[in-house]
């Protein structure tokens, strides 16, 4: 990082900017613009570029992020408590598809080496996923998986791994209540992820509420005559040993089938890339997220599917997104997902102010408005082609909004269920997050984080802040990293260490 005092003003209308220098700056620090600090300000926190009177708008990204709680002198620290939270933008008056971006120029010639599936999707890993209908069977499946890894997988080196897909669900839940369709279709669609060859293997207990037929009813496919289900309470099994043997026998047949797969050259249009952020800071919206947005545009130009998510992180920028919807119907669907979530939070006695975490605030984000304006930079500049609800599978190409909570592990689970085969995750404060099912590329918003965590961060976007790198340059780096990791040529740090967060369901329905 540069020694000379440096700040970033995103938009000429902004009356605040963020401090770039590592370790922050002391009073008297003077910028090339002539601005001098009147107090010390930590890195990534905001400085007032002019005197801001009490009640006047605080502007960042060219948008109002709140009102000044008291007079803030030029050169002072615009800390979180000095910015009051404005009302959320109205959903009723949001403009519908009023500024649809034209189709971007096609980007041809980019390919990756993937596993082509019978259903047309393409895997970036070669995994057996053993799905479970109920938590009761989870330890049994995990026991079987340990033995499969030790006794079967070594004979099939082309198969990357076998995963027990377990959930705290399936019984003791209001299975017919409104909202229960979300966890049910999530489990069904997760089992269909392209990295499991779209070919589920299911372990059931027998007496649970979520009978296997509910999963097939929610889209879980049965692709062949081979048995696809083990029911532990069936009378043919005598004791635990029989159950484990039954799971292992079925698993070995599937593993043998998976082992015959080979990577083939696939166009970049077969990529389904899920975007997410976690542990954001005030740099996220000027370095990592715009670079990911540039990569998103490249992917869309190459014909791929790009999903962005996290309802509470787009809600406060919705008036900037609905004009970009490809049609009024898509814009209306986007608003529908916002309304659903507004109601969901209200029912729980929460509101959108529940979103910024202590870490976000430490990273200089005053509130959810500022966080949202930075978050939507991940979506790039193309038209929003489709909207999907939580747990749904995404089939559209181009930029898609998949409604999910912002919770990292739940969003990652829902994007996996939607059919994601690559995941890009931006972080400011840092997290060792990862997924077993899909490679996760972690992009840091600050160079300090990339240097402190060189064995966790895959791409550093921090140099954009000091002008040593460009949004375009890092965008291309991310795009090429995606193609390399999708081909198995590059390994993400989370896969190198085996850092794999467990699947986490979004269940808005009651537990009984
Ligand atoms: Ca997140």
XYZ file of C-alpha atoms and ligand atoms in Angstrom:
513
model
C 0.000 0.000 0.000
C 1.075 3.553 -0.695
C 2.630 5.691 2.053
C 1.088 8.930 0.869
C -2.439 9.674 2.133
C -4.989 8.311 -0.315
C -8.764 8.151 -0.428
C -11.276 6.794 -2.934
C -14.242 8.869 -4.020
C -16.461 6.597 -6.152
C -18.759 9.206 -7.721
C -18.186 12.956 -8.291
C -21.419 13.646 -6.343
C -20.113 11.870 -3.228
C -19.473 13.980 -0.125
C -17.592 11.133 1.580
C -14.623 9.000 0.510
C -12.902 5.979 2.054
C -9.374 5.938 3.455
C -7.074 3.605 1.501
C -3.925 3.580 3.663
C -3.222 0.454 5.707
C -3.473 1.214 9.424
C -5.540 4.343 8.762
C -4.385 7.985 8.930
C -3.647 10.464 11.693
C -4.949 14.050 12.161
C -3.200 16.479 9.839
C -2.698 13.896 7.072
C -3.105 15.851 3.851
C -4.305 14.501 0.538
C -3.288 15.756 -2.913
C -6.718 17.426 -3.149
C -5.741 19.687 -0.217
C -8.129 17.960 2.208
C -6.590 17.487 5.667
C -7.877 15.132 8.358
C -9.125 16.732 11.573
C -9.073 13.414 13.451
C -7.663 9.921 12.945
C -9.640 7.627 10.632
C -9.166 3.842 10.302
C -8.531 2.247 6.921
C -11.676 1.688 4.805
C -13.674 4.148 6.919
C -15.200 7.336 5.525
C -13.879 10.907 5.559
C -16.133 13.943 4.971
C -15.011 15.720 1.788
C -16.989 18.832 2.739
C -18.883 20.165 5.757
C -22.043 18.052 6.063
C -24.801 19.732 8.084
C -27.019 17.844 10.495
C -29.845 16.225 8.513
C -28.083 16.642 5.171
C -27.627 13.601 2.928
C -24.454 11.530 3.161
C -23.692 10.519 -0.435
C -21.579 7.549 -1.609
C -21.738 5.777 -5.010
C -23.708 8.876 -6.076
C -26.579 7.659 -3.861
C -27.868 8.799 -0.468
C -26.678 6.282 2.153
C -28.234 8.203 5.059
C -28.518 11.574 6.783
C -25.914 13.204 9.014
C -26.915 12.734 12.660
C -25.071 15.982 13.530
C -22.832 18.524 11.801
C -19.788 16.755 10.383
C -16.832 19.028 9.543
C -14.732 18.572 6.418
C -11.888 16.136 7.135
C -13.769 14.374 9.967
C -14.514 10.672 10.387
C -18.026 9.830 9.152
C -18.479 6.934 11.532
C -21.400 4.531 11.592
C -23.342 6.343 14.346
C -23.202 9.628 12.393
C -25.207 8.151 9.503
C -28.912 7.572 10.109
C -30.608 4.794 8.157
C -32.993 6.115 5.472
C -36.246 4.371 4.548
C -35.932 1.480 2.106
C -36.704 2.418 -1.500
C -40.383 1.946 -2.329
C -41.269 -1.285 -4.114
C -44.527 0.153 -5.484
C -42.813 2.915 -7.437
C -39.746 0.960 -8.610
C -39.227 1.518 -12.357
C -39.897 -1.640 -14.403
C -37.433 -2.463 -17.204
C -36.995 1.224 -18.055
C -33.262 1.092 -18.841
C -32.629 -2.399 -20.221
C -28.961 -2.676 -21.201
C -28.519 -3.776 -24.824
C -27.085 -7.268 -25.373
C -23.310 -7.045 -24.863
C -20.949 -8.103 -27.676
C -20.438 -11.865 -27.796
C -17.186 -13.212 -26.390
C -16.288 -16.350 -28.333
C -13.556 -18.929 -28.076
C -13.334 -19.517 -24.315
C -13.682 -23.119 -23.159
C -13.083 -25.316 -20.148
C -12.711 -29.051 -19.580
C -15.788 -30.368 -17.801
C -17.878 -33.500 -17.272
C -20.858 -33.458 -19.627
C -23.995 -34.895 -17.980
C -26.986 -36.725 -19.481
C -29.248 -33.768 -18.629
C -27.054 -31.347 -20.614
C -25.424 -29.734 -17.594
C -21.660 -29.815 -17.078
C -19.798 -30.779 -13.904
C -16.559 -29.175 -12.762
C -15.944 -31.926 -10.195
C -16.677 -35.663 -10.367
C -18.475 -36.421 -7.107
C -20.889 -38.952 -5.704
C -23.418 -37.176 -3.492
C -25.468 -39.368 -1.159
C -28.672 -37.497 -0.381
C -30.619 -38.049 2.818
C -34.326 -37.572 3.436
C -33.961 -37.075 7.176
C -31.315 -36.199 9.757
C -31.919 -39.568 11.528
C -29.865 -41.355 8.861
C -27.044 -38.796 8.705
C -24.543 -40.514 11.057
C -25.121 -43.851 9.297
C -24.446 -42.295 5.898
C -21.398 -40.497 7.280
C -20.132 -43.819 8.663
C -20.625 -45.437 5.250
C -18.896 -42.512 3.532
C -15.828 -42.929 5.758
C -15.611 -46.575 4.711
C -16.269 -45.763 1.031
C -13.411 -43.255 1.083
C -11.087 -45.779 2.696
C -12.101 -48.972 0.887
C -13.680 -48.075 -2.476
C -12.473 -44.676 -3.706
C -8.763 -45.646 -3.903
C -9.720 -48.047 -6.706
C -11.396 -45.239 -8.698
C -8.911 -42.373 -8.961
C -11.066 -40.496 -11.509
C -13.745 -39.903 -8.881
C -12.915 -36.867 -6.749
C -14.863 -37.699 -3.592
C -18.064 -39.004 -2.063
C -20.163 -36.647 0.036
C -22.854 -37.290 2.643
C -25.476 -34.603 1.929
C -27.100 -34.309 5.326
C -29.528 -31.768 6.745
C -31.242 -31.036 10.060
C -34.565 -31.678 8.306
C -36.984 -34.372 7.203
C -38.980 -35.028 10.387
C -40.248 -32.918 13.275
C -41.085 -30.220 10.757
C -44.373 -28.829 9.419
C -43.908 -30.548 6.068
C -47.059 -29.087 4.479
C -46.787 -25.567 5.916
C -46.284 -22.590 3.611
C -42.557 -22.213 3.121
C -41.772 -25.938 3.535
C -41.524 -26.229 -0.239
C -38.277 -24.265 0.001
C -36.195 -26.795 2.007
C -37.794 -29.736 0.169
C -36.954 -28.487 -3.307
C -33.535 -27.357 -2.079
C -32.669 -30.927 -1.034
C -34.071 -32.342 -4.309
C -32.257 -29.847 -6.517
C -29.018 -29.995 -4.514
C -28.882 -33.724 -5.287
C -29.164 -32.844 -8.998
C -26.162 -30.503 -8.987
C -24.067 -31.027 -12.130
C -21.057 -31.983 -10.004
C -23.000 -35.065 -8.821
C -23.650 -35.944 -12.488
C -27.297 -34.983 -11.933
C -27.749 -38.552 -10.682
C -28.983 -38.836 -7.081
C -28.520 -41.679 -4.635
C -30.852 -41.421 -1.632
C -30.836 -42.867 1.880
C -34.150 -42.778 3.751
C -35.136 -43.996 7.218
C -38.673 -45.098 6.374
C -41.015 -43.439 8.864
C -39.931 -39.803 8.273
C -42.218 -36.987 7.172
C -40.158 -36.231 4.096
C -40.789 -39.477 2.236
C -38.580 -40.003 -0.847
C -41.650 -39.375 -3.040
C -41.635 -35.762 -1.853
C -38.155 -35.365 -3.308
C -39.048 -36.958 -6.643
C -42.179 -34.778 -6.629
C -39.924 -31.749 -6.149
C -37.823 -32.618 -9.176
C -35.344 -35.226 -7.957
C -34.814 -37.343 -11.095
C -34.558 -41.113 -11.328
C -32.355 -41.647 -14.365
C -32.067 -45.414 -14.756
C -33.306 -48.791 -13.595
C -30.478 -49.158 -11.112
C -31.645 -48.878 -7.492
C -31.353 -45.295 -6.256
C -32.767 -45.644 -2.737
C -31.789 -47.419 0.495
C -34.490 -47.437 3.216
C -32.890 -48.354 6.529
C -36.107 -49.664 8.175
C -36.692 -52.211 5.403
C -36.983 -55.703 6.903
C -34.250 -57.119 4.683
C -31.577 -55.352 6.720
C -30.402 -57.189 9.809
C -28.592 -54.675 11.959
C -26.330 -51.749 11.243
C -23.800 -53.797 9.284
C -26.394 -54.707 6.649
C -27.457 -51.072 6.249
C -23.896 -49.872 5.741
C -23.223 -52.691 3.295
C -26.326 -51.776 1.274
C -25.231 -48.139 1.048
C -21.692 -49.166 0.093
C -22.906 -51.590 -2.590
C -25.071 -48.972 -4.280
C -22.359 -46.384 -3.905
C -19.779 -48.610 -5.584
C -22.038 -49.098 -8.631
C -22.404 -45.320 -8.930
C -18.719 -44.712 -8.395
C -17.913 -47.210 -11.158
C -20.277 -45.294 -13.439
C -18.746 -41.927 -12.449
C -15.271 -43.335 -13.004
C -15.973 -43.789 -16.722
C -16.591 -40.048 -17.150
C -13.887 -37.972 -18.755
C -13.403 -34.255 -19.017
C -14.330 -32.928 -22.451
C -13.923 -29.463 -23.935
C -17.030 -27.397 -23.203
C -17.854 -23.814 -24.189
C -17.767 -21.221 -21.416
C -21.548 -20.974 -21.916
C -21.856 -24.205 -19.882
C -20.680 -22.409 -16.759
C -23.222 -21.610 -14.044
C -21.426 -19.206 -11.732
C -22.816 -18.176 -8.355
C -21.616 -14.851 -6.920
C -21.616 -14.033 -3.254
C -19.927 -11.811 -0.715
C -19.203 -12.385 2.963
C -17.447 -10.275 5.568
C -17.735 -7.192 3.349
C -15.960 -3.929 4.075
C -16.095 -0.462 2.530
C -13.526 -1.561 -0.082
C -15.717 -4.443 -1.306
C -17.817 -2.064 -3.376
C -14.843 -0.391 -5.079
C -12.381 -3.250 -5.608
C -13.534 -6.881 -5.320
C -17.202 -6.509 -6.262
C -16.660 -4.326 -9.368
C -13.906 -6.727 -10.523
C -16.311 -9.649 -10.047
C -18.932 -7.565 -11.893
C -16.511 -7.188 -14.794
C -15.960 -10.977 -14.776
C -19.758 -11.422 -14.658
C -20.070 -9.327 -17.822
C -17.383 -11.454 -19.524
C -19.245 -14.634 -18.527
C -22.573 -13.273 -19.792
C -20.876 -12.249 -23.050
C -19.573 -15.835 -23.323
C -23.137 -17.141 -22.940
C -22.830 -18.441 -19.365
C -25.310 -18.226 -16.501
C -24.316 -15.836 -13.698
C -26.348 -15.796 -10.484
C -26.289 -13.020 -7.931
C -28.288 -13.368 -4.721
C -28.614 -12.136 -1.117
C -31.981 -10.334 -0.921
C -31.146 -8.102 2.044
C -28.059 -6.885 0.205
C -29.927 -5.824 -2.921
C -33.134 -4.590 -1.241
C -31.770 -1.087 -0.633
C -30.496 -0.804 -4.201
C -33.583 -2.306 -5.826
C -34.413 0.977 -7.614
C -31.098 0.586 -9.462
C -31.826 -3.035 -10.451
C -35.473 -3.080 -11.595
C -34.700 -0.735 -14.551
C -32.106 -3.331 -15.698
C -34.639 -6.190 -15.795
C -34.987 -7.600 -19.318
C -38.788 -7.212 -19.196
C -41.496 -5.805 -16.910
C -42.297 -9.415 -15.917
C -38.742 -9.981 -14.723
C -38.805 -6.659 -12.841
C -42.106 -7.641 -11.206
C -40.665 -11.010 -10.176
C -37.691 -9.187 -8.635
C -40.027 -6.942 -6.644
C -42.043 -10.012 -5.622
C -38.966 -11.589 -4.045
C -38.213 -8.325 -2.167
C -41.794 -8.179 -0.849
C -41.672 -11.806 0.248
C -38.501 -11.105 2.211
C -39.804 -7.856 3.705
C -42.787 -9.876 5.022
C -40.550 -12.718 6.211
C -38.386 -10.307 8.227
C -41.445 -8.501 9.611
C -42.957 -11.824 10.779
C -39.715 -12.520 12.618
C -39.733 -9.112 14.296
C -36.636 -8.063 12.331
C -35.942 -5.572 9.602
C -33.188 -4.893 7.109
C -31.065 -3.148 9.743
C -30.347 -6.683 11.022
C -27.975 -7.192 8.104
C -24.681 -5.372 8.621
C -22.558 -7.456 10.975
C -20.129 -6.083 13.583
C -17.387 -7.015 11.103
C -19.041 -5.070 8.280
C -19.164 -2.027 10.578
C -15.561 -2.472 11.643
C -14.803 -2.522 7.910
C -16.339 0.928 7.513
C -19.831 0.059 6.282
C -22.247 2.413 8.029
C -25.446 0.567 7.211
C -27.255 -1.779 4.838
C -27.696 0.953 2.199
C -23.961 1.424 1.838
C -23.459 -2.357 1.905
C -26.114 -2.916 -0.781
C -24.701 -0.264 -3.119
C -21.343 -2.012 -2.951
C -22.853 -5.486 -3.167
C -24.768 -4.993 -6.421
C -21.525 -4.090 -8.216
C -21.063 -7.884 -8.465
C -23.934 -8.026 -10.943
C -21.957 -6.135 -13.587
C -23.799 -4.137 -16.205
C -25.916 -6.539 -18.259
C -29.696 -7.018 -18.285
C -31.256 -9.203 -15.586
C -32.712 -12.058 -17.641
C -34.582 -14.069 -15.003
C -35.482 -14.319 -11.316
C -35.620 -17.551 -9.291
C -36.985 -18.272 -5.817
C -35.010 -19.985 -3.017
C -34.383 -23.675 -3.734
C -35.376 -23.428 -7.407
C -33.176 -24.671 -10.191
C -32.015 -22.027 -12.675
C -32.127 -22.801 -16.380
C -31.916 -19.298 -17.909
C -28.700 -18.029 -19.465
C -27.234 -14.609 -18.757
C -27.553 -12.669 -15.518
C -30.077 -14.180 -13.079
C -31.193 -13.000 -9.652
C -31.617 -16.016 -7.354
C -33.391 -14.887 -4.175
C -31.541 -16.163 -1.097
C -30.683 -14.982 2.391
C -27.293 -13.257 2.621
C -26.047 -15.898 5.102
C -22.932 -17.285 3.412
C -23.619 -20.992 3.938
C -27.351 -20.747 3.141
C -26.731 -18.673 0.014
C -24.019 -21.124 -1.083
C -26.381 -24.054 -0.497
C -29.209 -22.440 -2.483
C -26.870 -21.513 -5.351
C -25.629 -25.131 -5.375
C -29.250 -26.314 -5.547
C -29.834 -23.866 -8.400
C -27.209 -25.734 -10.421
C -24.059 -23.695 -9.788
C -20.838 -25.329 -11.021
C -18.468 -22.481 -10.008
C -18.649 -20.090 -7.047
C -16.962 -16.690 -6.693
C -16.887 -15.216 -3.197
C -15.657 -11.724 -2.325
C -14.542 -10.828 1.171
C -13.166 -7.802 2.994
C -12.829 -8.932 6.602
C -11.955 -12.462 5.440
C -13.500 -15.898 5.900
C -12.095 -19.383 5.255
C -15.469 -20.370 3.727
C -15.674 -23.185 1.182
C -18.025 -25.768 -0.332
C -17.401 -29.448 -0.982
C -19.716 -29.616 -3.988
C -18.393 -26.669 -6.002
C -15.004 -24.909 -6.277
C -15.064 -21.578 -4.401
C -12.769 -18.783 -5.644
C -12.195 -16.233 -2.895
C -11.460 -12.633 -3.908
C -10.165 -10.176 -1.299
C -11.129 -6.511 -1.312
C -7.877 -5.425 0.394
C -4.259 -6.369 -0.291
C -3.550 -6.589 3.484
C -5.992 -9.486 3.720
C -4.486 -11.262 0.702
C -0.999 -10.852 2.220
C -2.075 -11.961 5.694
C -4.040 -14.936 4.291
C -1.919 -15.928 1.263
C -3.049 -19.555 1.631
C -6.792 -18.771 1.719
C -7.329 -15.922 -0.761
C -7.241 -16.929 -4.445
C -7.388 -13.495 -6.097
C -6.453 -10.087 -4.638
C -8.520 -7.170 -5.902
C -7.047 -4.765 -3.319
C -4.492 -3.225 -5.674
C -7.393 -1.583 -7.543
C -7.627 0.845 -4.599
C -4.103 2.172 -5.088
C -4.235 2.196 -8.882
C -1.687 -0.621 -9.156
C -4.345 -2.851 -10.739
C -7.493 -2.140 -12.730
C -11.058 -3.431 -12.437
C -10.697 -4.808 -15.982
C -7.388 -6.517 -15.208
C -8.644 -8.228 -12.043
C -11.943 -9.034 -13.828
C -10.037 -10.942 -16.515
C -7.922 -12.652 -13.834
C -11.102 -13.882 -12.118
C -12.594 -15.002 -15.463
C -9.469 -17.010 -16.317
C -9.311 -18.441 -12.779
C -12.900 -19.651 -13.189
C -12.014 -21.449 -16.451
C -8.902 -22.986 -14.868
C -10.626 -24.177 -11.694
C -13.649 -25.442 -13.670
C -11.223 -27.563 -15.702
C -9.508 -29.027 -12.646
C -6.245 -27.336 -13.716
C -6.271 -24.844 -10.860
C -7.110 -25.667 -7.268
C -8.832 -23.155 -5.024
C -7.383 -22.768 -1.540
C -10.601 -24.023 0.060
C -10.312 -27.257 -1.956
C -6.579 -27.488 -1.245
C -7.244 -27.493 2.509
C -10.628 -29.243 2.296
C -12.486 -26.326 3.904
C -16.060 -27.308 3.223
C -19.008 -25.714 4.993
C -21.907 -28.112 5.437
C -25.072 -27.624 3.357
C -27.407 -25.300 5.286
C -31.116 -25.142 4.519
C -33.337 -22.081 4.395
C -36.499 -23.205 6.194
C -39.017 -20.402 6.750
C -41.681 -22.941 7.873
C -42.343 -24.038 11.480
C -40.531 -26.850 13.269
C -42.866 -29.110 15.264
Ca -23.151 -13.676 2.030
